[in-house]
Tab-separated table of C-alpha atoms in Angstrom:
chain	number	residue	atom	x	y	z
A	1	MET	CA	-27.224	27.505	-52.724
A	2	GLU	CA	-28.046	24.150	-52.269
A	3	ASN	CA	-24.407	23.076	-52.421
A	4	VAL	CA	-23.850	25.332	-49.676
A	5	LEU	CA	-27.083	24.914	-47.273
A	6	ARG	CA	-27.166	21.419	-47.612
A	7	PRO	CA	-24.012	20.520	-45.549
A	8	VAL	CA	-24.520	23.444	-43.252
A	9	ILE	CA	-28.035	21.683	-42.254
A	10	VAL	CA	-26.278	18.038	-42.384
A	11	VAL	CA	-23.295	19.288	-39.394
A	12	SER	CA	-25.417	21.502	-37.833
A	13	GLY	CA	-27.999	19.399	-37.086
A	14	SER	CA	-26.049	15.994	-36.082
A	15	VAL	CA	-24.563	18.900	-33.693
A	16	VAL	CA	-27.665	19.850	-32.479
A	17	LEU	CA	-29.280	16.192	-32.781
A	18	ALA	CA	-26.266	14.632	-30.021
A	19	LEU	CA	-26.380	17.508	-27.919
A	20	LEU	CA	-30.303	17.768	-27.819
A	21	ILE	CA	-30.421	13.928	-27.086
A	22	GLY	CA	-27.366	14.179	-25.123
A	23	TRP	CA	-28.767	16.727	-22.259
A	24	SER	CA	-32.336	15.052	-22.505
A	25	VAL	CA	-30.008	11.588	-21.458
A	26	ASP	CA	-28.229	13.370	-18.846
A	27	ARG	CA	-31.842	15.193	-17.473
A	28	LEU	CA	-33.047	11.960	-17.189
A	29	LEU	CA	-30.259	10.125	-15.156
A	30	ARG	CA	-30.632	13.156	-12.898
A	31	ARG	CA	-33.893	12.395	-11.963
A	32	VAL	CA	-33.515	8.368	-11.519
A	33	ASP	CA	-30.868	9.521	-9.407
A	34	ASP	CA	-32.544	12.230	-7.285
A	35	ARG	CA	-35.125	9.121	-6.701
A	36	HIS	CA	-32.691	6.325	-6.314
A	37	SER	CA	-30.275	8.134	-3.522
A	38	GLU	CA	-29.403	4.848	-2.138
A	39	THR	CA	-27.104	3.837	-5.232
A	40	SER	CA	-24.713	5.559	-7.022
A	41	LEU	CA	-24.797	4.073	-10.122
A	42	TRP	CA	-27.302	7.070	-11.872
A	43	GLY	CA	-24.765	9.884	-10.721
A	44	LEU	CA	-21.532	7.846	-12.252
A	45	LEU	CA	-23.313	7.073	-15.139
A	46	ARG	CA	-23.694	10.585	-15.654
A	47	ARG	CA	-19.967	11.209	-16.663
A	48	GLY	CA	-20.427	9.683	-19.777
A	49	ARG	CA	-22.184	12.314	-21.355
A	50	VAL	CA	-19.183	13.794	-22.959
A	51	PRO	CA	-17.938	10.253	-24.904
A	52	PHE	CA	-22.140	9.262	-25.295
A	53	GLN	CA	-22.704	12.840	-26.955
A	54	LEU	CA	-19.509	12.388	-29.013
A	55	VAL	CA	-21.140	8.820	-29.920
A	56	LEU	CA	-23.798	10.487	-31.515
A	57	PHE	CA	-22.184	13.262	-33.460
A	58	ALA	CA	-19.639	11.069	-35.052
A	59	ALA	CA	-22.179	8.581	-35.778
A	60	LEU	CA	-24.885	10.993	-37.229
A	61	LEU	CA	-22.122	12.887	-39.225
A	62	ARG	CA	-21.048	9.251	-40.446
A	63	GLY	CA	-24.378	8.050	-41.465
A	64	SER	CA	-25.410	11.298	-43.119
A	65	TYR	CA	-21.722	12.636	-44.391
A	66	ASP	CA	-22.889	10.966	-48.154
A	67	GLU	CA	-25.710	13.369	-48.499
A	68	ALA	CA	-24.493	16.595	-47.260
A	69	GLU	CA	-21.934	16.403	-50.120
A	70	LEU	CA	-18.782	18.005	-48.288
A	71	LEU	CA	-15.625	17.883	-49.822
A	72	VAL	CA	-16.605	15.431	-52.564
A	73	GLU	CA	-12.468	14.939	-53.142
A	74	HIS	CA	-12.162	14.000	-49.419
A	75	ARG	CA	-14.834	11.582	-49.138
A	76	ILE	CA	-13.133	8.489	-48.164
A	77	GLY	CA	-10.367	10.058	-46.083
A	78	ILE	CA	-13.211	12.011	-44.015
A	79	GLY	CA	-15.605	8.813	-44.324
A	80	ARG	CA	-12.496	6.868	-42.492
A	81	THR	CA	-11.743	9.703	-40.107
A	82	LEU	CA	-14.866	9.847	-38.485
A	83	THR	CA	-14.898	5.880	-38.265
A	84	LEU	CA	-12.190	6.165	-36.314
A	85	ILE	CA	-13.776	8.857	-33.997
A	86	LEU	CA	-16.937	6.887	-33.196
A	87	ILE	CA	-14.908	4.218	-32.527
A	88	GLY	CA	-12.614	5.343	-30.066
A	89	ALA	CA	-15.580	7.421	-28.826
A	90	ALA	CA	-17.673	4.070	-28.259
A	91	ALA	CA	-14.194	2.513	-26.478
A	92	TRP	CA	-14.848	5.592	-24.015
A	93	LEU	CA	-17.820	5.276	-23.216
A	94	VAL	CA	-17.751	1.142	-22.555
A	95	VAL	CA	-15.034	2.203	-19.965
A	96	SER	CA	-16.820	5.032	-18.916
A	97	ILE	CA	-19.797	2.754	-17.948
A	98	ALA	CA	-18.120	-0.057	-16.959
A	99	THR	CA	-16.329	2.045	-14.542
A	100	ALA	CA	-19.748	2.982	-13.039
A	101	VAL	CA	-21.059	-0.301	-12.494
A	102	VAL	CA	-17.764	-1.528	-11.157
A	103	ASP	CA	-17.884	1.736	-8.318
A	104	THR	CA	-21.646	1.311	-7.510
A	105	SER	CA	-20.460	-2.557	-6.961
A	106	TYR	CA	-17.813	-2.027	-4.812
A	107	SER	CA	-19.472	0.918	-2.948
A	108	ARG	CA	-22.951	-1.511	-1.568
A	109	TYR	CA	-19.963	-3.989	-0.655
A	110	ALA	CA	-18.135	-1.948	1.397
A	111	ASN	CA	-21.379	-0.341	2.780
A	112	ALA	CA	-22.664	-4.063	3.507
A	113	HIS	CA	-19.930	-5.664	5.161
A	114	ARG	CA	-18.121	-4.064	8.384
A	115	ASP	CA	-14.848	-6.596	8.094
A	116	PRO	CA	-11.960	-4.285	6.516
A	117	ALA	CA	-10.025	-7.596	5.388
A	118	ARG	CA	-12.119	-8.423	3.346
A	119	VAL	CA	-13.315	-5.407	1.660
A	120	ARG	CA	-9.927	-4.618	0.994
A	121	ARG	CA	-10.169	-7.604	-0.648
A	122	VAL	CA	-12.916	-6.889	-2.989
A	123	ARG	CA	-11.598	-3.117	-3.377
A	124	THR	CA	-8.072	-5.107	-4.514
A	125	GLN	CA	-9.860	-7.152	-6.824
A	126	VAL	CA	-12.316	-4.752	-8.050
A	127	ALA	CA	-9.076	-2.412	-9.086
A	128	LEU	CA	-7.598	-5.255	-11.261
A	129	ILE	CA	-10.566	-6.558	-12.842
A	130	GLN	CA	-11.243	-2.328	-13.927
A	131	ARG	CA	-7.969	-2.492	-15.286
A	132	VAL	CA	-8.550	-5.968	-17.222
A	133	VAL	CA	-11.860	-4.055	-18.468
A	134	THR	CA	-9.933	-0.940	-20.262
A	135	ALA	CA	-6.784	-2.819	-21.245
A	136	VAL	CA	-9.315	-5.514	-23.171
A	137	VAL	CA	-11.564	-2.665	-24.537
A	138	GLY	CA	-7.946	-0.440	-25.725
A	139	VAL	CA	-7.199	-3.342	-27.387
A	140	VAL	CA	-10.274	-4.126	-29.216
A	141	ALA	CA	-10.777	-0.530	-30.111
A	142	ILE	CA	-7.380	-0.236	-31.733
A	143	ALA	CA	-7.898	-3.474	-33.789
A	144	ALA	CA	-10.863	-2.043	-35.168
A	145	MET	CA	-9.232	1.335	-36.275
A	146	LEU	CA	-6.222	-0.219	-37.462
A	147	LEU	CA	-8.739	-3.078	-39.991
A	148	THR	CA	-10.248	0.579	-41.183
A	149	PHE	CA	-7.176	0.695	-43.552
A	150	PRO	CA	-7.159	-1.629	-46.723
A	151	ALA	CA	-3.389	-1.886	-45.904
A	152	MET	CA	-3.645	-3.395	-42.952
A	153	ARG	CA	-6.538	-6.044	-43.402
A	154	ALA	CA	-4.287	-7.492	-46.158
A	155	ALA	CA	-1.566	-7.959	-43.745
A	156	GLY	CA	-4.076	-10.071	-41.682
A	157	ALA	CA	-3.832	-12.678	-43.794
A	158	SER	CA	-0.054	-13.139	-43.714
A	159	LEU	CA	0.044	-12.168	-39.747
A	160	LEU	CA	-2.724	-15.101	-39.184
A	161	ALA	CA	-0.388	-16.978	-41.575
A	162	SER	CA	2.532	-17.035	-39.322
A	163	ALA	CA	0.992	-17.128	-36.260
A	164	GLY	CA	2.447	-19.808	-34.682
A	165	ILE	CA	5.788	-18.335	-35.148
A	166	LEU	CA	4.949	-14.884	-33.845
A	167	GLY	CA	3.470	-17.043	-30.541
A	168	ILE	CA	6.594	-18.947	-30.078
A	169	VAL	CA	8.691	-15.442	-30.239
A	170	ALA	CA	5.860	-13.227	-28.014
A	171	GLY	CA	6.117	-15.703	-25.696
A	172	VAL	CA	9.951	-16.086	-24.690
A	173	ALA	CA	10.279	-12.038	-25.359
A	174	ALA	CA	7.451	-11.240	-22.575
A	175	GLN	CA	8.093	-14.233	-20.527
A	176	SER	CA	8.472	-12.122	-17.558
A	177	THR	CA	5.675	-9.863	-18.129
A	178	LEU	CA	2.892	-13.066	-18.295
A	179	ALA	CA	4.790	-13.916	-15.335
A	180	ASN	CA	4.007	-10.386	-13.415
A	181	LEU	CA	0.447	-10.460	-15.257
A	182	PHE	CA	-0.612	-13.731	-13.390
A	183	ALA	CA	0.926	-12.916	-10.455
A	184	GLY	CA	-0.930	-10.106	-10.311
A	185	LEU	CA	-4.292	-11.847	-11.409
A	186	GLN	CA	-3.253	-14.766	-8.030
A	187	ILE	CA	-2.612	-11.500	-5.743
A	188	ALA	CA	-6.285	-10.665	-6.915
A	189	PHE	CA	-8.547	-13.660	-6.436
A	190	GLY	CA	-5.931	-15.680	-4.067
A	191	ASP	CA	-6.478	-13.248	-1.386
A	192	MET	CA	-2.437	-13.064	-0.737
A	193	VAL	CA	-1.672	-9.243	-0.771
A	194	ARG	CA	-4.407	-6.382	0.065
A	195	LEU	CA	-4.881	-2.774	-0.980
A	196	GLY	CA	-4.500	-1.514	2.777
A	197	ASP	CA	-2.699	-3.776	3.948
A	198	THR	CA	0.460	-3.226	6.230
A	199	VAL	CA	3.466	-5.470	5.263
A	200	VAL	CA	7.386	-6.086	5.749
A	201	VAL	CA	8.957	-6.303	2.665
A	202	ASP	CA	13.285	-6.368	2.330
A	203	GLY	CA	13.264	-4.933	5.721
A	204	GLU	CA	11.090	-2.353	4.861
A	205	TRP	CA	7.560	-1.287	6.467
A	206	GLY	CA	4.949	0.351	4.872
A	207	THR	CA	1.425	0.331	3.655
A	208	VAL	CA	0.594	-1.604	0.163
A	209	GLU	CA	-0.415	1.864	-1.618
A	210	GLU	CA	-1.087	0.447	-5.552
A	211	ILE	CA	-1.578	-2.891	-7.086
A	212	THR	CA	-2.069	-3.386	-11.019
A	213	LEU	CA	-1.694	-6.341	-13.044
A	214	THR	CA	2.637	-5.604	-13.132
A	215	PHE	CA	3.931	-3.956	-9.977
A	216	LEU	CA	2.892	-3.612	-6.833
A	217	THR	CA	4.057	0.244	-4.218
A	218	VAL	CA	4.269	0.128	-0.693
A	219	ARG	CA	4.164	3.290	1.019
A	220	THR	CA	6.444	3.167	3.947
A	221	TRP	CA	6.335	5.314	7.154
A	222	ASP	CA	8.361	7.965	5.774
A	223	GLU	CA	6.392	8.896	3.079
A	224	ARG	CA	9.067	6.900	0.955
A	225	ARG	CA	7.385	4.752	-2.702
A	226	ILE	CA	8.470	0.897	-2.874
A	227	THR	CA	7.591	-0.153	-6.371
A	228	MET	CA	8.171	-3.882	-7.118
A	229	PRO	CA	7.156	-6.298	-10.245
A	230	VAL	CA	3.669	-8.485	-8.345
A	231	SER	CA	5.982	-11.991	-8.888
A	232	TYR	CA	7.878	-11.010	-6.152
A	233	PHE	CA	4.914	-11.714	-3.565
A	234	THR	CA	4.214	-15.251	-5.268
A	235	SER	CA	7.604	-15.857	-5.046
A	236	LYS	CA	8.749	-14.826	-1.990
A	237	PRO	CA	7.920	-15.191	1.666
A	238	PHE	CA	6.860	-11.429	3.084
A	239	GLU	CA	5.360	-10.092	6.353
A	240	ASN	CA	1.323	-9.073	6.343
A	241	TRP	CA	0.294	-7.940	9.241
A	242	SER	CA	-3.031	-7.335	8.599
A	243	ARG	CA	-3.459	-11.429	7.599
A	244	GLY	CA	-6.254	-12.429	9.914
A	245	THR	CA	-7.384	-10.027	12.696
A	246	PRO	CA	-4.997	-6.512	13.097
A	247	GLN	CA	-4.281	-7.333	16.872
A	248	MET	CA	-0.515	-6.976	17.225
A	249	THR	CA	1.834	-7.691	20.023
A	250	GLY	CA	4.806	-5.569	20.561
A	251	ILE	CA	8.060	-5.988	22.331
A	252	VAL	CA	10.330	-3.750	23.779
A	253	PHE	CA	13.684	-4.214	25.520
A	254	PHE	CA	16.167	-2.784	28.042
A	255	HIS	CA	19.350	-3.650	28.652
A	256	LEU	CA	20.214	-2.855	32.505
A	257	ASP	CA	22.522	-4.024	35.540
A	258	HIS	CA	22.187	-6.734	37.696
A	259	SER	CA	20.388	-5.361	40.274
A	260	ALA	CA	17.764	-3.409	38.766
A	261	PRO	CA	14.418	-3.021	40.496
A	262	VAL	CA	12.452	-5.876	38.014
A	263	GLU	CA	9.520	-5.773	40.502
A	264	ALA	CA	9.315	-2.196	40.754
A	265	MET	CA	9.376	-2.258	36.518
A	266	ARG	CA	6.303	-4.560	36.545
A	267	GLU	CA	4.225	-2.068	38.769
A	268	LYS	CA	5.724	1.158	36.260
A	269	LEU	CA	4.402	-0.899	33.467
A	270	ARG	CA	1.089	-1.487	34.305
A	271	ASP	CA	0.927	2.445	35.147
A	272	ILE	CA	2.320	3.363	31.803
A	273	VAL	CA	-0.085	1.408	29.447
A	274	ARG	CA	-2.972	2.484	31.563
A	275	GLU	CA	-2.230	5.777	31.003
A	276	CYS	CA	-1.689	4.967	27.102
A	277	PRO	CA	-4.916	5.065	25.112
A	278	ALA	CA	-3.013	3.285	22.087
A	279	TRP	CA	-3.212	0.157	24.765
A	280	ASP	CA	-6.040	-2.094	23.811
A	281	GLY	CA	-5.884	-3.359	27.124
A	282	ARG	CA	-5.874	-7.166	25.955
A	283	ASP	CA	-2.314	-8.203	27.970
A	284	HIS	CA	0.745	-6.310	28.955
A	285	GLY	CA	4.042	-8.326	30.907
A	286	LEU	CA	7.549	-7.600	32.049
A	287	ALA	CA	10.483	-10.619	32.158
A	288	VAL	CA	14.471	-10.990	32.364
A	289	THR	CA	14.257	-13.040	29.126
A	290	ASP	CA	18.362	-13.326	29.610
A	291	SER	CA	22.116	-12.039	31.294
A	292	THR	CA	25.587	-11.515	30.258
A	293	PRO	CA	28.339	-10.867	32.740
A	294	ASN	CA	27.728	-6.765	32.821
A	295	THR	CA	24.153	-6.923	32.447
A	296	ILE	CA	20.323	-8.531	32.037
A	297	GLN	CA	17.986	-8.288	29.246
A	298	VAL	CA	14.169	-7.099	29.848
A	299	ARG	CA	11.816	-7.863	28.026
A	300	ALA	CA	8.046	-5.867	28.371
A	301	LEU	CA	5.214	-7.192	26.456
A	302	VAL	CA	2.018	-5.065	25.579
A	303	THR	CA	-1.097	-5.089	22.837
A	304	ALA	CA	-2.597	-3.437	20.984
A	305	LYS	CA	-5.248	-3.010	18.033
A	306	ASP	CA	-3.235	-2.936	15.232
A	307	ALA	CA	-0.003	-2.086	13.856
A	308	ASP	CA	-0.069	1.989	13.926
A	309	ASP	CA	-1.179	1.554	17.540
A	310	ILE	CA	1.433	-1.223	18.632
A	311	TRP	CA	4.328	1.031	17.390
A	312	THR	CA	2.570	4.065	19.809
A	313	VAL	CA	2.565	1.968	22.729
A	314	ARG	CA	5.965	0.459	22.641
A	315	VAL	CA	8.011	4.030	22.439
A	316	THR	CA	6.065	5.348	25.324
A	317	VAL	CA	6.778	2.939	27.312
A	318	ARG	CA	10.152	2.613	25.780
A	319	GLU	CA	10.516	6.453	26.899
A	320	GLN	CA	8.950	6.628	29.997
A	321	MET	CA	10.363	3.222	31.637
A	322	ILE	CA	14.048	5.259	30.848
A	323	ARG	CA	13.261	8.454	32.141
A	324	TRP	CA	11.314	6.202	35.122
A	325	LEU	CA	14.667	4.109	35.632
A	326	THR	CA	17.019	7.286	35.235
A	327	GLU	CA	14.969	9.676	38.326
A	328	GLN	CA	14.064	6.826	40.422
A	329	HIS	CA	16.573	4.062	39.898
A	330	PRO	CA	19.632	5.393	38.092
A	331	TYR	CA	22.012	2.577	39.435
A	332	ALA	CA	20.100	-0.137	37.793
A	333	LEU	CA	21.646	1.635	33.997
A	334	PRO	CA	23.783	-0.448	32.302
A	335	ARG	CA	27.732	0.629	33.651
A	336	VAL	CA	31.409	0.221	32.949
A	337	ASN	CA	33.123	-1.163	36.421
A	338	THR	CA	36.511	0.379	35.856
A	339	ALA	CA	37.735	-1.277	39.981
A	340	GLU	CA	40.288	-3.620	39.771
A	341	ALA	CA	39.506	-7.233	40.402
A	342	VAL	CA	39.514	-9.281	43.447
A	343	LEU	CA	42.390	-11.893	43.336
A	344	PRO	CA	41.820	-15.423	44.491
A	345	PRO	CA	43.177	-16.074	48.248
A	346	GLY	CA	46.759	-16.652	48.552
A	347	GLN	CA	47.364	-15.334	44.837
A	348	LEU	CA	49.483	-12.526	44.821
A	349	PRO	CA	50.069	-10.259	42.029
A	350	GLY	CA	52.517	-10.650	38.971
A	351	PRO	CA	54.530	-8.530	37.100
A	352	THR	CA	52.835	-7.154	33.754
A	353	ARG	CA	54.248	-6.803	30.639
A	354	THR	CA	53.704	-2.802	30.446
A	355	GLU	CA	55.272	-2.462	34.460
A	356	PRO	CA	59.074	-3.041	35.372
A	357	ASP	CA	59.160	-5.974	38.179
A	358	GLY	CA	59.947	-3.560	41.089
A	359	ALA	CA	56.915	-1.836	40.398
A	360	ALA	CA	54.577	-4.675	40.724
A	361	THR	CA	56.528	-5.267	44.666
A	362	ALA	CA	55.729	-1.856	45.182
A	363	ARG	CA	52.569	-2.298	44.740
A	364	HIS	CA	52.090	-5.258	46.094
A	365	ASN	CA	53.466	-3.739	49.559
A	366	HIS	CA	50.941	-0.558	49.034
A	367	ALA	CA	48.263	-3.113	48.673
A	368	HIS	CA	49.121	-4.930	52.547
A	369	THR	CA	49.804	-1.761	54.116
A	370	SER	CA	46.348	0.339	53.019
A	371	GLY	CA	43.887	-2.571	53.320
A	372	PRO	CA	42.766	-4.633	50.897
A	373	PRO	CA	41.457	-2.998	47.035
A	374	ARG	CA	38.137	-1.104	46.988
A	375	THR	CA	35.302	-3.694	44.626
A	376	GLY	CA	32.244	-3.008	44.138
A	377	PRO	CA	30.110	-1.119	40.920
A	378	GLY	CA	32.688	1.117	40.404
A	379	ARG	CA	32.813	4.553	39.063
A	380	GLY	CA	32.943	4.391	35.641
């Protein structure tokens, strides 16, 4: 009877004690969280109650297993299994605590500072630090689990003896991975690019959505995701529209006829931007920047507080200005002249390659009898 009751008492006692201690700690954290509502640390620590109870259960059962005398013939295997569970649960608990501390620190910083650029920089650093801590804890936990096996401990001496050769081989094989790793740390602490920054890479405009130690994800305006190694941002130039102040200047080009009413367009531009909510009121202007034999290039300049608003202002100016020109000044739109060219004084039209000599003479006589050729903007 004792052989049956002892294992039941040990196992059930370990379970009950682990649950009781875990429940007590959770209640304590809840009370502290209610008293200190200005910080979210205690509420975040409550998320680790499951790994905490698992650590308690594994530790209690591992310490009392010899007294339980349960499955004595499998004592080594069961003891090693409990040790592995204890190591894994402890690593899980450490990661949960580290995540709670890091998230709380970031929340305090974000609430205390109103500068979006600095907040995004700290957010990027915090995210990478959290990933590094998780990776280090995971590697240490796996190494500790492997060392519980005698065969792995025996192989450790051989691995240490050949560590120099393995280090050289691993360094050559993982050259690109290490380069991305150091590039990720450089991005995090060098403030080159941050989460939420508006960037242009390879001609694609988008927002930085995720930064890891090895890759970076950019979400484009049409909801696509561009994933690239972080070493790209340390070795190639790119546009970061969020550096410094987020204010931007936008340009809208119009190709118009030489008779376009430029002064009236300036007044119309002023009316358009005044009615556009996305315009920040800093500046606007319109000027002729280039000309060709057929058209002139008119540039409208507008400003906005960020990249999203500058896009709205530009499309608004383009749409309303073209509609106003079409309705009020249709002659200002670019046209193709189809009238005959005016010849220099005293020069007679000669035969062309596609008409006989008599046709050129008849056309010349007809021009003298029917008056001068019509010129002007054309009817095309």
